[in-house]
Short mmCIF file of C-alpha atoms in Angstrom, two decimals:
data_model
loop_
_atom_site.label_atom_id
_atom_site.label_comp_id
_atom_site.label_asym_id
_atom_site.label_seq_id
_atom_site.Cartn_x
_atom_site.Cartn_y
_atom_site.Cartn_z
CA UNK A 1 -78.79 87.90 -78.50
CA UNK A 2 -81.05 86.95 -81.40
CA UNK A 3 -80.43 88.27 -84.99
CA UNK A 4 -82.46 90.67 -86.08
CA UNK A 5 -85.20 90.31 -88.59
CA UNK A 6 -84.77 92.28 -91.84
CA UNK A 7 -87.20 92.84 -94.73
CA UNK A 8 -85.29 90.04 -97.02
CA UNK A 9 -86.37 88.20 -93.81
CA UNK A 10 -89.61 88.73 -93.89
CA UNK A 11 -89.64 88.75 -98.01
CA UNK A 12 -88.45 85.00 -98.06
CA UNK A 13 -90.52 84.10 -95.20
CA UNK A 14 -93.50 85.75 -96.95
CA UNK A 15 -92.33 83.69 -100.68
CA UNK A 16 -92.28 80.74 -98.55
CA UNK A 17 -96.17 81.17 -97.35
CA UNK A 18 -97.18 81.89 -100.65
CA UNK A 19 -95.70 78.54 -102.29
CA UNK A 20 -97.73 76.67 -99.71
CA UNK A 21 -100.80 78.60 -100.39
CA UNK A 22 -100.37 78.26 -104.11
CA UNK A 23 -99.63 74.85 -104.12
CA UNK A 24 -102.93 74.39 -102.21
CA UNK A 25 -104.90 76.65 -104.63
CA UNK A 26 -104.33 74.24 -107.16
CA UNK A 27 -105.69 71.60 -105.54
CA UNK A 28 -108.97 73.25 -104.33
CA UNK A 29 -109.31 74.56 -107.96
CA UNK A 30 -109.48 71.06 -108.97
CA UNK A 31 -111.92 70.21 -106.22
CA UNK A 32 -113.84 73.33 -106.38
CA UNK A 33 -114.21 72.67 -111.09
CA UNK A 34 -115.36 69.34 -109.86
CA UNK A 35 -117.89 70.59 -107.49
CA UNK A 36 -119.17 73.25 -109.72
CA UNK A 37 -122.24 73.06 -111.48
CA UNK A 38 -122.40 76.32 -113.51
CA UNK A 39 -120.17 75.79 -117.14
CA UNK A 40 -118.47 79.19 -117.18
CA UNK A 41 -117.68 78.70 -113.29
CA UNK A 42 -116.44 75.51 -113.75
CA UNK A 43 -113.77 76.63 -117.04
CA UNK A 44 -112.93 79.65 -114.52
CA UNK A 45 -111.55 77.02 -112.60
CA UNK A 46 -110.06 74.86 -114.75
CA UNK A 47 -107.93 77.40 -116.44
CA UNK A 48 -106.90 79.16 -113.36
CA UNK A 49 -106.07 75.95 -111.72
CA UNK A 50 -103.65 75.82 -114.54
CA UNK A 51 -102.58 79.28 -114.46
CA UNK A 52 -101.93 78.67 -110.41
CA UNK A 53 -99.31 75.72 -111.51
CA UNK A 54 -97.39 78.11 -113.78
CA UNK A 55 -97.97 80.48 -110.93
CA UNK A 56 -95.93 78.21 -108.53
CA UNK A 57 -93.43 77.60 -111.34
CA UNK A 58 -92.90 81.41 -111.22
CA UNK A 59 -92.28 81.45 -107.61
CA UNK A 60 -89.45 78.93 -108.05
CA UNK A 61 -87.64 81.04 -110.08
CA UNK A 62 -88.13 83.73 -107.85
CA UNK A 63 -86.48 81.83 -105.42
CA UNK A 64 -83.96 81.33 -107.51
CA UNK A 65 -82.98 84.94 -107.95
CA UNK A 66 -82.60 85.67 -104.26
CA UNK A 67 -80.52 82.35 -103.74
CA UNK A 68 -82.37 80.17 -101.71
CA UNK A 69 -84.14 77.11 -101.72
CA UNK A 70 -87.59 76.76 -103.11
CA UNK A 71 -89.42 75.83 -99.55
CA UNK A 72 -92.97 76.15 -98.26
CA UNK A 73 -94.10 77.21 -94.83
CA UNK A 74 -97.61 76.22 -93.63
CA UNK A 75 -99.91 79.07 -94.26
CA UNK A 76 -102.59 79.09 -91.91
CA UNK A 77 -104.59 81.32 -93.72
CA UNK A 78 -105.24 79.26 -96.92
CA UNK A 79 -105.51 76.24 -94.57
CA UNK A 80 -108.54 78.55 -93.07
CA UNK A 81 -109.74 79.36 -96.50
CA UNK A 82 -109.19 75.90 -97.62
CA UNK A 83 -110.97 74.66 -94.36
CA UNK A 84 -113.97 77.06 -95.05
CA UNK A 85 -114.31 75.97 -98.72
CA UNK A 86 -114.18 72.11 -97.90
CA UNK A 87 -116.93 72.84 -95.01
CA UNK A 88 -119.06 75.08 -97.36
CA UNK A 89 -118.78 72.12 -100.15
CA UNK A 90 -120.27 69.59 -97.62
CA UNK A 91 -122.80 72.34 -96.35
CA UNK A 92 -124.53 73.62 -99.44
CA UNK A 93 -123.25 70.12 -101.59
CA UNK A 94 -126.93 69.40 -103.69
CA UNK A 95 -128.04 73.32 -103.31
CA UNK A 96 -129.23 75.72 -105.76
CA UNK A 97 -126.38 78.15 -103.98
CA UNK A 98 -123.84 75.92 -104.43
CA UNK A 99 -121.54 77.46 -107.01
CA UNK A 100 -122.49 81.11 -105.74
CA UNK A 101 -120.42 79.07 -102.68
CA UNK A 102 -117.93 78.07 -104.50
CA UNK A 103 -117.60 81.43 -106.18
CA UNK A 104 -117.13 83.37 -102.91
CA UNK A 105 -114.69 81.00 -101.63
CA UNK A 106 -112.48 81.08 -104.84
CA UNK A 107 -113.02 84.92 -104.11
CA UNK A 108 -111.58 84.64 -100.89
CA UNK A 109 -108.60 82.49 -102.14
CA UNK A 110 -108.02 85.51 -105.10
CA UNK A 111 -108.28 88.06 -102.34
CA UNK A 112 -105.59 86.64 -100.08
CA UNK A 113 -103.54 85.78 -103.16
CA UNK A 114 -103.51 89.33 -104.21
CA UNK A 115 -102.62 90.84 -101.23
CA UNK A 116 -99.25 89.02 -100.38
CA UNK A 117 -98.46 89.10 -104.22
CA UNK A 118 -98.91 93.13 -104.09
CA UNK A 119 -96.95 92.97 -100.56
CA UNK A 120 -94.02 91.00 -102.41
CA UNK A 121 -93.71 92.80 -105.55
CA UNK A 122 -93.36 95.99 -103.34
CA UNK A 123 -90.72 94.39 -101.26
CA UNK A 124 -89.01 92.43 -104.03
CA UNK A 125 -88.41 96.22 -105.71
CA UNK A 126 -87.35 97.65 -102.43
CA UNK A 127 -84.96 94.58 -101.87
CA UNK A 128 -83.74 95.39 -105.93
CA UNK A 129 -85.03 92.51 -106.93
CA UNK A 130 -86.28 93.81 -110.21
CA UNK A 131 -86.57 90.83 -112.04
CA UNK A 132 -88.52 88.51 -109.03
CA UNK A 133 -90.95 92.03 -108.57
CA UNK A 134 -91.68 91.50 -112.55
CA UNK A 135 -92.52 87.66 -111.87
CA UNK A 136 -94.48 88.76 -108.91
CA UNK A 137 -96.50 91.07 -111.00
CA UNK A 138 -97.13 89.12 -113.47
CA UNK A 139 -98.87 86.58 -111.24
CA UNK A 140 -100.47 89.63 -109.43
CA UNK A 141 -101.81 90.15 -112.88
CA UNK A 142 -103.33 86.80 -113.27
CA UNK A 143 -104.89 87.37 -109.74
CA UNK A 144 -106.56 90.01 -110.31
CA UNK A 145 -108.23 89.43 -113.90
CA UNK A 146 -109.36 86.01 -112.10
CA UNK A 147 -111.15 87.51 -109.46
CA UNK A 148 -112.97 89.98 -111.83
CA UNK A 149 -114.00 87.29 -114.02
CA UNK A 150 -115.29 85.54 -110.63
CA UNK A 151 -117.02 88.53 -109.43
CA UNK A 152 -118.40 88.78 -113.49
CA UNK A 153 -119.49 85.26 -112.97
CA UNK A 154 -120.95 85.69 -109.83
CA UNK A 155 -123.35 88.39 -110.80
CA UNK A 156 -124.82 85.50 -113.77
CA UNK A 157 -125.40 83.28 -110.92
CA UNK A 158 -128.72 84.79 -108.71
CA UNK A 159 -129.29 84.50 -104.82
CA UNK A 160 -130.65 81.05 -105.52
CA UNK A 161 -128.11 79.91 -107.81
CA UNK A 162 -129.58 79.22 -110.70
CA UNK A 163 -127.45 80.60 -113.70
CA UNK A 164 -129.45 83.53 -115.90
CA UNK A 165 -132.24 83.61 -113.60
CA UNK A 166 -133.25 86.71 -113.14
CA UNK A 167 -135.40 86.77 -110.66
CA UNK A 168 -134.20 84.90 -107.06
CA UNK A 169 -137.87 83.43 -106.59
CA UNK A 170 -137.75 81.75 -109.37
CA UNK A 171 -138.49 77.97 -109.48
CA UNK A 172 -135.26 75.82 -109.64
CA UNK A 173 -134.58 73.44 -113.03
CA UNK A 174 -134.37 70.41 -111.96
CA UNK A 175 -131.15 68.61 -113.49
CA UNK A 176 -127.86 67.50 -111.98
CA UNK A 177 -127.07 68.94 -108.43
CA UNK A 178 -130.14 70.13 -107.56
CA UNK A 179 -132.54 68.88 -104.88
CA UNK A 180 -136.38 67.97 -106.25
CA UNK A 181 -139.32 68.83 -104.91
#
């Protein structure tokens, strides 16, 4: 007969998912600052790219405190997310919607983020793992003030993409990423 599952099961199968996703955030951070054409998008970012690497550096620790080894565990849904991004990138690559693109995709990224971070914070007090639900917070935190700054960004950039445009039938500058006339 098969053991069975517990929540400290499901809490270090859950930490394990989230080390893979966060390890992959970082790298479509870096892809996505790259991509972006909009300045405050891109230092959005940048510094959250770097915020995500401390971010997996907290989740090692966390590991530490329940006693097992920092592992990750495919996580289909940022491979989805991931997927989506990449396919959006080579779909609206050269458009004036580009970085509202890339905004909603990092949005979807921040959304998924904070719901397993708010899943293992609850479960990490539950378990009375006070000091990993603190570290869990904190990146919760981090999370959250990103994808408000995304969703502030977002609103700067119009239907057509064009930062400060205020009107979405506006004619697009041409410059770097856009596609002339």
């Amino acid at each position: 007969m098969a053991k069975q599952k517990t929540l400290q099961d499901a809490f270090y199968e859950t930490l394990k998912d989230v080390y893979y996703a966060e390890k992959q955030s970082v790298k479509a951070l870096k892809k996505s600052a790259k991509a972006a054409e909009h300045d405050e998008l891109r230092q959005a970012f940048e510094t959250h790219a770097e915020e995500s690497a401390q971010q997996v550096e907290r989740l090692t620790q966390v590991f530490e405190i329940i006693g097992k080894p920092a592992r990750a565990k495919t996580c289909e849904a940022m491979q989805g997310i991931v997927s989506e991004m990449e396919e959006d990138l080579d779909d609206f690559a050269d458009s004036p919607a580009a970085d509202a693109v890339l905004a909603a995709c990092a949005q979807a990224v921040e959304h998924y983020e904070i719901a397993r971070y708010g899943t293992l914070k609850t479960w990490a007090g539950q378990l009375g793992y006070a000091d990993a639900a603190k570290l869990l917070d904190e990146t919760l935190q981090e999370e959250k003030k990103t994808d408000a700054l995304l969703s502030k960004i977002a609103e700067s950039i119009n239907a057509a993409g064009e930062p400060g445009s205020a009107e979405p039938d506006a004619e697009p500058s041409k410059g770097r990423g856009k596609k002339a006339a």
